CSV table of C-alpha atoms in Angstrom, one decimal:
chain,number,residue,atom,x,y,z
A,23,MET,CA,-27.0,44.0,-49.1
A,24,ARG,CA,-30.6,43.1,-48.0
A,25,ALA,CA,-31.2,41.5,-51.4
A,26,THR,CA,-28.0,39.4,-51.1
A,27,CYS,CA,-29.0,38.2,-47.6
A,28,GLY,CA,-32.4,37.2,-48.8
A,29,ILE,CA,-31.0,35.2,-51.7
A,30,PHE,CA,-28.6,33.4,-49.4
A,31,LEU,CA,-31.4,32.6,-46.9
A,32,ILE,CA,-33.5,31.2,-49.7
A,33,CYS,CA,-30.6,29.0,-50.9
A,34,PHE,CA,-29.9,27.9,-47.3
A,35,LEU,CA,-33.5,26.8,-46.7
A,36,ALA,CA,-33.7,25.1,-50.1
A,37,SER,CA,-30.5,23.1,-49.5
A,38,LEU,CA,-31.6,21.9,-46.0
A,39,GLN,CA,-34.7,20.3,-47.5
A,40,LEU,CA,-32.4,17.5,-48.8
A,41,ALA,CA,-30.7,17.0,-45.5
A,42,THR,CA,-31.5,14.4,-42.9
A,43,CYS,CA,-30.6,13.5,-39.3
A,44,HIS,CA,-30.3,10.0,-37.7
A,45,ILE,CA,-32.8,8.4,-40.1
A,46,TYR,CA,-30.8,9.3,-43.2
A,47,SER,CA,-30.4,8.3,-46.8
A,48,LEU,CA,-27.3,8.5,-49.0
A,49,ARG,CA,-27.2,8.1,-52.8
A,50,VAL,CA,-23.8,7.4,-54.5
A,51,THR,CA,-23.3,7.4,-58.2
A,52,ASN,CA,-20.3,5.9,-60.0
A,53,ASP,CA,-18.1,6.2,-57.0
A,54,ALA,CA,-14.7,4.5,-57.1
A,55,ARG,CA,-13.7,5.0,-53.5
A,56,ARG,CA,-12.6,1.8,-51.8
A,57,VAL,CA,-14.1,2.9,-48.4
A,58,ILE,CA,-16.9,5.3,-47.8
A,59,ASP,CA,-17.4,6.6,-44.2
A,60,LEU,CA,-21.2,7.0,-43.6
A,61,GLY,CA,-20.7,8.7,-40.2
A,62,ALA,CA,-20.3,7.7,-36.6
A,63,PHE,CA,-23.0,7.5,-33.9
A,64,GLY,CA,-22.9,6.7,-30.2
A,65,LEU,CA,-24.9,3.6,-29.4
A,66,GLY,CA,-25.6,2.5,-25.8
A,67,LYS,CA,-26.5,-1.0,-24.7
A,68,GLY,CA,-29.7,-2.0,-26.5
A,69,GLY,CA,-29.2,0.6,-29.2
A,70,VAL,CA,-30.4,-0.4,-32.7
A,71,MET,CA,-29.0,0.0,-36.2
A,72,GLN,CA,-31.1,-0.9,-39.2
A,73,LEU,CA,-29.8,-0.9,-42.8
A,74,GLU,CA,-31.9,-0.9,-46.0
A,75,ILE,CA,-30.2,-1.1,-49.4
A,76,LYS,CA,-32.6,0.2,-52.0
A,77,SER,CA,-30.2,-0.3,-54.9
A,78,LEU,CA,-26.6,-1.5,-55.5
A,79,THR,CA,-24.9,-1.9,-58.9
A,80,VAL,CA,-21.3,-2.4,-60.0
A,81,SER,CA,-20.2,-0.8,-63.3
A,82,ASP,CA,-18.0,-3.7,-64.4
A,83,PRO,CA,-20.0,-6.8,-65.2
A,84,VAL,CA,-17.0,-9.1,-64.7
A,85,ALA,CA,-16.1,-7.7,-61.4
A,86,GLU,CA,-19.8,-7.7,-60.3
A,87,LYS,CA,-19.9,-11.5,-60.5
A,88,SER,CA,-16.5,-12.1,-58.8
A,89,ASN,CA,-16.3,-13.3,-55.2
A,90,LYS,CA,-14.3,-10.2,-54.1
A,91,ASN,CA,-15.7,-8.6,-51.0
A,92,ILE,CA,-18.2,-5.7,-51.1
A,93,GLY,CA,-20.7,-4.6,-48.6
A,94,PHE,CA,-21.2,-2.6,-45.4
A,95,THR,CA,-19.8,-2.9,-42.0
A,96,LEU,CA,-20.6,-1.4,-38.6
A,97,ASP,CA,-17.4,-1.1,-36.6
A,98,TRP,CA,-16.8,-0.2,-33.0
A,99,VAL,CA,-14.3,2.7,-32.9
A,100,LYS,CA,-12.8,4.8,-30.1
A,101,THR,CA,-13.8,8.2,-31.6
A,102,ALA,CA,-15.3,9.6,-34.8
A,103,LEU,CA,-11.8,10.9,-35.6
A,104,THR,CA,-10.5,7.3,-35.5
A,105,ALA,CA,-13.1,6.3,-38.0
A,106,ARG,CA,-11.9,9.0,-40.4
A,107,HIS,CA,-8.3,7.9,-40.0
A,108,GLU,CA,-9.2,4.3,-40.7
A,109,LYS,CA,-11.0,5.4,-43.9
A,110,ASN,CA,-8.1,7.5,-45.1
A,111,TYR,CA,-5.7,4.6,-44.5
A,112,ALA,CA,-7.9,2.1,-46.3
A,113,LYS,CA,-8.3,4.5,-49.2
A,114,GLY,CA,-4.6,5.2,-49.4
A,115,GLU,CA,-1.9,2.8,-48.1
A,116,GLY,CA,-4.3,-0.1,-47.6
A,117,ALA,CA,-5.7,0.1,-51.2
A,118,ARG,CA,-2.2,0.4,-52.7
A,119,ARG,CA,-1.1,-2.8,-50.9
A,120,GLY,CA,-4.3,-4.6,-52.2
A,121,ARG,CA,-5.7,-5.1,-48.7
A,122,CYS,CA,-9.5,-5.3,-48.3
A,123,PHE,CA,-10.9,-3.1,-45.5
A,124,ILE,CA,-12.5,-5.9,-43.5
A,125,ASP,CA,-9.4,-8.1,-43.7
A,126,ASP,CA,-6.8,-5.4,-42.9
A,127,SER,CA,-5.5,-5.7,-39.3
A,128,GLN,CA,-4.2,-2.1,-39.5
A,129,VAL,CA,-7.8,-0.7,-39.2
A,130,GLN,CA,-8.8,-2.9,-36.3
A,131,PRO,CA,-8.7,-1.6,-32.7
A,132,ASN,CA,-6.0,-2.8,-30.3
A,133,GLU,CA,-8.3,-4.3,-27.8
A,134,PRO,CA,-11.7,-4.6,-29.5
A,135,PRO,CA,-14.8,-5.9,-27.6
A,136,PRO,CA,-16.0,-9.4,-28.7
A,137,ASP,CA,-18.8,-8.1,-31.0
A,138,TRP,CA,-16.9,-5.0,-32.3
A,139,ARG,CA,-17.9,-5.6,-36.0
A,140,LYS,CA,-21.1,-6.4,-37.8
A,141,VAL,CA,-20.6,-7.1,-41.5
A,142,TYR,CA,-23.3,-7.0,-44.2
A,143,PRO,CA,-21.7,-8.8,-47.2
A,144,LEU,CA,-23.2,-8.3,-50.6
A,145,GLU,CA,-20.9,-10.2,-53.0
A,146,ASP,CA,-23.2,-13.2,-53.1
A,147,LYS,CA,-26.2,-11.1,-53.7
A,148,LEU,CA,-24.5,-9.3,-56.6
A,149,ALA,CA,-23.5,-12.7,-58.1
A,150,GLN,CA,-27.2,-13.7,-58.1
A,151,SER,CA,-28.8,-10.6,-59.4
A,152,SER,CA,-28.3,-6.9,-60.0
A,153,PRO,CA,-29.2,-4.4,-58.8
A,154,VAL,CA,-29.2,-5.6,-55.2
A,155,VAL,CA,-32.2,-4.7,-53.0
A,156,GLN,CA,-31.9,-5.8,-49.4
A,157,SER,CA,-33.4,-5.0,-46.1
A,158,TYR,CA,-31.7,-6.3,-43.0
A,159,GLU,CA,-33.1,-7.1,-39.6
A,160,LYS,CA,-32.4,-4.7,-36.8
A,161,HIS,CA,-29.0,-5.2,-35.2
A,162,THR,CA,-29.0,-4.7,-31.4
A,163,ILE,CA,-25.9,-3.4,-29.7
A,164,THR,CA,-24.5,-5.3,-26.7
A,165,THR,CA,-21.3,-3.2,-26.2
A,166,PRO,CA,-21.9,0.5,-25.8
A,167,GLY,CA,-19.6,2.9,-27.6
A,168,MET,CA,-19.0,4.8,-30.8
A,169,TYR,CA,-19.9,3.0,-33.9
A,170,ALA,CA,-19.0,3.9,-37.5
A,171,LEU,CA,-20.7,2.6,-40.6
A,172,PHE,CA,-18.5,2.0,-43.7
A,173,PHE,CA,-19.1,0.9,-47.2
A,174,TYR,CA,-16.2,-1.2,-48.5
A,175,ASN,CA,-15.5,-2.1,-52.2
A,176,CYS,CA,-12.7,-4.7,-52.7
A,177,LYS,CA,-13.5,-5.5,-56.3
A,178,LYS,CA,-10.3,-6.0,-58.4
A,179,LEU,CA,-8.1,-5.6,-55.4
A,180,ASP,CA,-4.9,-7.7,-55.8
A,181,SER,CA,-2.1,-7.8,-53.3
A,182,ASN,CA,0.4,-8.8,-56.0
A,183,ALA,CA,-0.5,-6.0,-58.4
A,184,THR,CA,1.8,-3.0,-58.6
A,185,GLU,CA,-1.1,-0.7,-59.7
A,186,GLN,CA,-4.6,-1.3,-58.3
A,187,GLN,CA,-7.7,-1.0,-60.6
A,188,THR,CA,-10.8,0.7,-59.4
A,189,VAL,CA,-14.4,-0.4,-59.9
A,190,PRO,CA,-17.1,2.4,-59.6
A,191,VAL,CA,-20.3,1.5,-57.8
A,192,SER,CA,-23.7,3.1,-57.4
A,193,PHE,CA,-26.0,2.6,-54.5
A,194,GLU,CA,-28.8,4.1,-52.4
A,195,VAL,CA,-29.0,3.2,-48.7
A,196,THR,CA,-31.2,4.3,-45.8
A,197,VAL,CA,-29.8,4.0,-42.3
A,198,THR,CA,-31.7,4.2,-39.0
A,199,LEU,CA,-29.9,4.6,-35.7
A,200,TYR,CA,-31.4,5.0,-32.3
A,201,ASN,CA,-31.0,4.3,-28.6
A,202,ILE,CA,-33.5,2.9,-26.1
A,203,ASP,CA,-33.6,4.3,-22.6
A,204,ALA,CA,-34.4,2.5,-19.4
A,205,LYS,CA,-38.1,3.3,-19.8
A,206,GLY,CA,-38.2,1.8,-23.3
A,207,ASN,CA,-38.4,5.2,-25.1
A,208,ILE,CA,-36.6,5.6,-28.4
A,209,SER,CA,-34.1,8.4,-28.7
A,210,TYR,CA,-32.5,9.3,-32.1
A,211,LEU,CA,-29.8,11.3,-30.5
A,212,SER,CA,-26.3,9.9,-30.2
A,213,TYR,CA,-25.5,8.2,-26.9
A,214,GLY,CA,-24.4,10.9,-24.4
A,215,LYS,CA,-26.3,13.6,-26.2
A,216,THR,CA,-29.7,12.9,-24.7
A,217,ILE,CA,-29.3,15.7,-22.2
A,218,LEU,CA,-28.7,18.3,-24.8
A,219,PRO,CA,-32.4,19.5,-25.1
A,220,GLU,CA,-32.6,20.1,-21.3
A,221,MET,CA,-29.0,21.6,-21.1
A,222,TYR,CA,-29.6,24.1,-23.9
A,223,ALA,CA,-33.0,25.0,-22.4
A,224,CYS,CA,-31.1,25.9,-19.1
A,225,PHE,CA,-28.6,28.0,-21.2
A,226,THR,CA,-31.6,29.8,-22.7
A,227,VAL,CA,-33.0,30.7,-19.3
A,228,LEU,CA,-29.5,31.8,-18.1
A,229,PHE,CA,-29.0,34.1,-21.1
A,230,LEU,CA,-32.6,35.4,-20.6
A,231,SER,CA,-31.6,36.4,-17.1
A,232,CYS,CA,-28.5,38.1,-18.5
A,233,LEU,CA,-30.7,40.0,-21.0
A,234,GLY,CA,-33.0,41.1,-18.2
A,235,GLY,CA,-30.0,42.4,-16.2
A,236,TRP,CA,-28.6,44.1,-19.3
A,237,ILE,CA,-31.8,45.9,-20.1
A,238,PHE,CA,-32.2,46.9,-16.4
A,239,MET,CA,-28.8,48.5,-16.4
A,240,CYS,CA,-29.5,50.3,-19.7
A,241,VAL,CA,-32.7,51.7,-18.4
A,242,ASN,CA,-31.3,52.8,-15.1
A,243,TYR,CA,-28.2,54.4,-16.7
A,244,SER,CA,-29.9,55.6,-19.9
A,245,GLN,CA,-27.8,58.8,-19.9
A,246,ASP,CA,-24.7,56.7,-20.6
A,247,VAL,CA,-26.3,54.4,-23.2
A,248,ILE,CA,-25.0,54.8,-26.7
A,249,ARG,CA,-25.8,53.1,-30.0
A,250,ILE,CA,-23.4,50.2,-29.5
A,251,HIS,CA,-25.3,49.1,-26.4
A,252,HIS,CA,-28.4,48.6,-28.5
A,253,VAL,CA,-26.5,46.6,-31.0
A,254,MET,CA,-25.2,44.4,-28.2
A,255,THR,CA,-28.8,43.9,-27.0
A,256,SER,CA,-29.7,42.7,-30.4
A,257,LEU,CA,-26.7,40.3,-30.3
A,258,LEU,CA,-27.9,38.9,-27.0
A,259,ILE,CA,-31.4,38.4,-28.3
A,260,LEU,CA,-30.1,36.5,-31.3
A,261,LYS,CA,-28.0,34.3,-29.0
A,262,ILE,CA,-31.1,33.5,-26.9
A,263,LEU,CA,-33.1,32.6,-30.0
A,264,SER,CA,-30.4,30.4,-31.4
A,265,LEU,CA,-30.0,28.5,-28.1
A,266,PHE,CA,-33.8,28.0,-27.8
A,267,CYS,CA,-34.1,26.8,-31.4
A,268,TYR,CA,-31.2,24.4,-30.9
A,269,SER,CA,-32.9,23.0,-27.8
A,270,MET,CA,-36.1,22.4,-29.7
A,271,LYS,CA,-34.3,21.0,-32.7
A,272,GLU,CA,-32.5,18.4,-30.6
A,273,LEU,CA,-35.8,17.6,-28.8
A,274,TRP,CA,-37.5,16.9,-32.1
A,275,VAL,CA,-34.6,14.9,-33.4
A,276,GLN,CA,-34.6,12.9,-30.2
A,277,HIS,CA,-38.2,11.9,-30.8
A,278,GLY,CA,-38.5,11.9,-34.6
A,279,GLY,CA,-35.0,11.5,-36.0
A,280,GLN,CA,-35.5,13.8,-39.0
A,281,VAL,CA,-35.3,17.4,-40.0
A,282,THR,CA,-38.0,19.8,-38.8
A,283,ALA,CA,-38.7,23.5,-39.1
A,284,TRP,CA,-36.6,24.0,-35.9
A,285,ASN,CA,-33.5,23.1,-38.0
A,286,TYR,CA,-34.2,25.9,-40.4
A,287,LEU,CA,-34.9,28.4,-37.6
A,288,TYR,CA,-31.8,27.4,-35.6
A,289,HIS,CA,-29.4,27.8,-38.5
A,290,THR,CA,-31.0,31.1,-39.5
A,291,PHE,CA,-30.6,32.6,-36.1
A,292,LEU,CA,-27.1,31.1,-35.7
A,293,MET,CA,-26.1,32.7,-39.0
A,294,LEU,CA,-27.5,36.1,-37.9
A,295,LYS,CA,-25.8,35.8,-34.5
A,296,GLY,CA,-22.5,35.0,-36.1
A,297,ILE,CA,-22.8,38.0,-38.4
A,298,MET,CA,-23.8,40.3,-35.6
A,299,LEU,CA,-21.0,39.0,-33.4
A,300,PHE,CA,-18.3,39.8,-36.0
A,301,ALA,CA,-20.0,43.2,-36.6
A,302,VAL,CA,-20.0,44.1,-32.8
A,303,ILE,CA,-16.3,43.1,-32.4
A,304,LEU,CA,-15.4,45.2,-35.4
A,305,LEU,CA,-17.5,48.2,-34.3
A,306,ILE,CA,-16.1,48.1,-30.7
A,307,GLY,CA,-12.6,47.6,-31.9
A,308,THR,CA,-12.7,50.6,-34.3
A,309,GLY,CA,-14.3,52.8,-31.7
A,310,TRP,CA,-17.7,53.4,-33.5
A,311,SER,CA,-20.2,55.1,-31.2
A,312,LEU,CA,-17.6,55.5,-28.5
A,313,PHE,CA,-14.9,57.7,-30.1
A,314,HIS,CA,-16.7,58.7,-33.3
A,315,GLN,CA,-20.2,58.4,-34.7
A,316,TYR,CA,-19.4,57.5,-38.3
A,317,LEU,CA,-17.5,54.6,-39.8
A,318,SER,CA,-14.4,55.3,-41.9
A,319,GLU,CA,-14.2,54.1,-45.5
A,320,ARG,CA,-11.8,51.4,-44.4
A,321,ASP,CA,-14.3,50.1,-41.8
A,322,LYS,CA,-17.1,50.2,-44.3
A,323,ARG,CA,-15.1,48.2,-46.8
A,324,THR,CA,-14.2,45.6,-44.1
A,325,LEU,CA,-17.8,45.2,-43.1
A,326,ALA,CA,-18.8,44.9,-46.7
A,327,ALA,CA,-16.3,42.1,-47.2
A,328,ILE,CA,-16.9,40.3,-43.9
A,329,ILE,CA,-20.7,40.2,-43.8
A,330,PRO,CA,-21.3,38.4,-47.2
A,331,LEU,CA,-18.4,36.1,-46.4
A,332,GLN,CA,-19.9,35.2,-43.0
A,333,ILE,CA,-23.3,34.6,-44.6
A,334,MET,CA,-21.7,32.2,-47.1
A,335,ILE,CA,-19.7,30.4,-44.4
A,336,ASN,CA,-22.6,30.0,-42.0
A,337,VAL,CA,-24.9,28.7,-44.8
A,338,SER,CA,-22.3,26.3,-46.0
A,339,ILE,CA,-21.6,25.1,-42.4
A,340,ALA,CA,-25.4,24.5,-41.9
A,341,VAL,CA,-25.5,22.4,-45.1
A,342,ILE,CA,-22.4,20.4,-44.2
A,343,GLN,CA,-23.7,19.7,-40.7
A,344,GLU,CA,-27.0,18.3,-42.1
A,345,THR,CA,-25.3,16.2,-44.8
A,346,SER,CA,-24.0,12.7,-44.5
A,347,GLU,CA,-20.2,12.3,-44.2
A,348,GLY,CA,-20.4,9.8,-47.1
A,349,SER,CA,-20.7,12.6,-49.6
A,350,PRO,CA,-17.5,12.7,-51.7
A,351,THR,CA,-16.7,16.4,-51.0
A,352,TRP,CA,-17.7,16.4,-47.3
A,353,ALA,CA,-14.2,16.5,-45.8
A,354,PHE,CA,-13.0,19.0,-48.4
A,355,TRP,CA,-15.7,21.5,-47.6
A,356,ARG,CA,-15.4,21.0,-43.9
A,357,ASP,CA,-11.6,21.9,-44.0
A,358,SER,CA,-12.2,24.8,-46.4
A,359,LEU,CA,-14.9,26.3,-44.2
A,360,LEU,CA,-12.6,26.1,-41.2
A,361,LEU,CA,-9.9,28.0,-43.2
A,362,PHE,CA,-12.3,30.7,-44.3
A,363,ASP,CA,-13.5,31.1,-40.7
A,364,VAL,CA,-9.9,31.8,-39.6
A,365,ILE,CA,-9.5,34.2,-42.5
A,366,CYS,CA,-12.6,36.1,-41.3
A,367,CYS,CA,-11.1,36.4,-37.8
A,368,CYS,CA,-7.8,37.7,-39.1
A,369,VAL,CA,-9.7,40.3,-41.3
A,370,ILE,CA,-11.7,41.4,-38.2
A,371,LEU,CA,-8.6,41.7,-36.0
A,372,LEU,CA,-6.5,43.7,-38.5
A,373,PRO,CA,-8.4,47.0,-38.4
A,374,ILE,CA,-8.8,46.7,-34.6
A,375,ILE,CA,-5.0,46.5,-34.2
A,376,LEU,CA,-4.5,49.4,-36.7
A,377,SER,CA,-7.0,51.5,-34.8
A,378,ILE,CA,-5.2,50.8,-31.5
A,379,LYS,CA,-1.9,51.8,-33.0
A,380,GLN,CA,-3.4,55.1,-34.3
A,381,VAL,CA,-4.9,55.9,-30.9
A,382,TRP,CA,-1.5,55.4,-29.2
A,383,ALA,CA,0.3,57.4,-31.9
A,384,SER,CA,-2.1,60.3,-31.4
A,385,LEU,CA,-1.6,60.5,-27.6
A,386,PRO,CA,0.7,63.3,-26.4
A,387,PRO,CA,4.1,62.5,-24.8
A,388,PRO,CA,3.0,63.5,-21.3
A,389,PHE,CA,0.5,60.7,-21.3
A,390,PHE,CA,3.2,58.1,-21.9
A,391,ARG,CA,5.4,59.6,-19.1
A,392,TYR,CA,2.3,59.4,-16.8
A,393,PHE,CA,1.5,55.9,-17.9
A,394,ILE,CA,5.1,54.6,-17.4
A,395,LYS,CA,5.3,56.3,-14.0
A,396,ASN,CA,2.1,54.7,-12.8
A,397,LYS,CA,3.2,51.3,-14.2
A,398,LYS,CA,6.5,51.5,-12.2
A,399,GLN,CA,4.6,52.4,-9.1
A,400,LEU,CA,2.2,49.5,-9.6
A,401,LYS,CA,5.2,47.1,-10.0
A,402,SER,CA,6.9,48.3,-6.8
A,403,THR,CA,3.6,47.9,-4.9
A,404,ILE,CA,3.0,44.4,-6.2
A,405,TYR,CA,6.6,43.0,-5.6
A,406,SER,CA,7.4,45.0,-2.5
């Protein structure tokens, strides 16, 4: 088990080396998607978006020279979920009808602000030379809100065609997003998240006080302390470490915009905390250290299944969180991990329910008569 955990930790750290934050790069190779969502970011008034295209090529030479629209667009959206819905519509129904993303009224907000869209067209650049290398000037936001960056590919789209043809493209792009506060300081955190470092620092202090109170109680009532209390102490320590590392991670992202060692530490402690939390729930639910001192074979098998699965889920979630939404499999893995997390919860709850049923089945009949009698007395007291 220790060797398995070590292997997953190494893979976790190795995968995060490719991840970036709000100065991020995305490389796409032979991708035929009509619309690619590069993620949403909250920009306040005076916020800045800078786009640098390092390489853009179209696989079809004829389509490459056509005047069909292709490029990037920065759109004002109500929420990040709205941006995903627009992308799914443009890839599905919109593409089947031959509608280009930037010309389709179905993906436009009902009451958009005057400057809700900034388009970076590239069809003229492709007609002149390939690959396209282009650096744009900084775009300053005048209307605060949530903005989503899309890549759109309308090559060979035909509204009269019954079956639409696709044209794979390859590109590499670097995106820089940041806000500027009233003092002129740059913040690479999304608008509205600038208080996160201070907020999580307060949570860290709060949980530290809870840990102090917990240790004080354990010391003063040491005769009643059992092993599960020490396990819960470890869980609380991991929670404090994960909160502190998250606060430091967001602080460094706010000032630097890129991944630091705090990202690695945060995800490591978050993974250990998640594993410990599931283990504590399972151990308390099965009565370990309270009713019996040893785990049954069924409990051991459950732990042996849950812990590796939780390690994989937490590692994968960490990688997904640090990866651009423009990756082809981003949505698939996000949904799959949510499903696996629900399965873990069900696997944890099942032995707890079985243990409770066994405890109730083993109680003598006089206990039930006493319980029912007290329950009736309690009802008559409440409703009298």
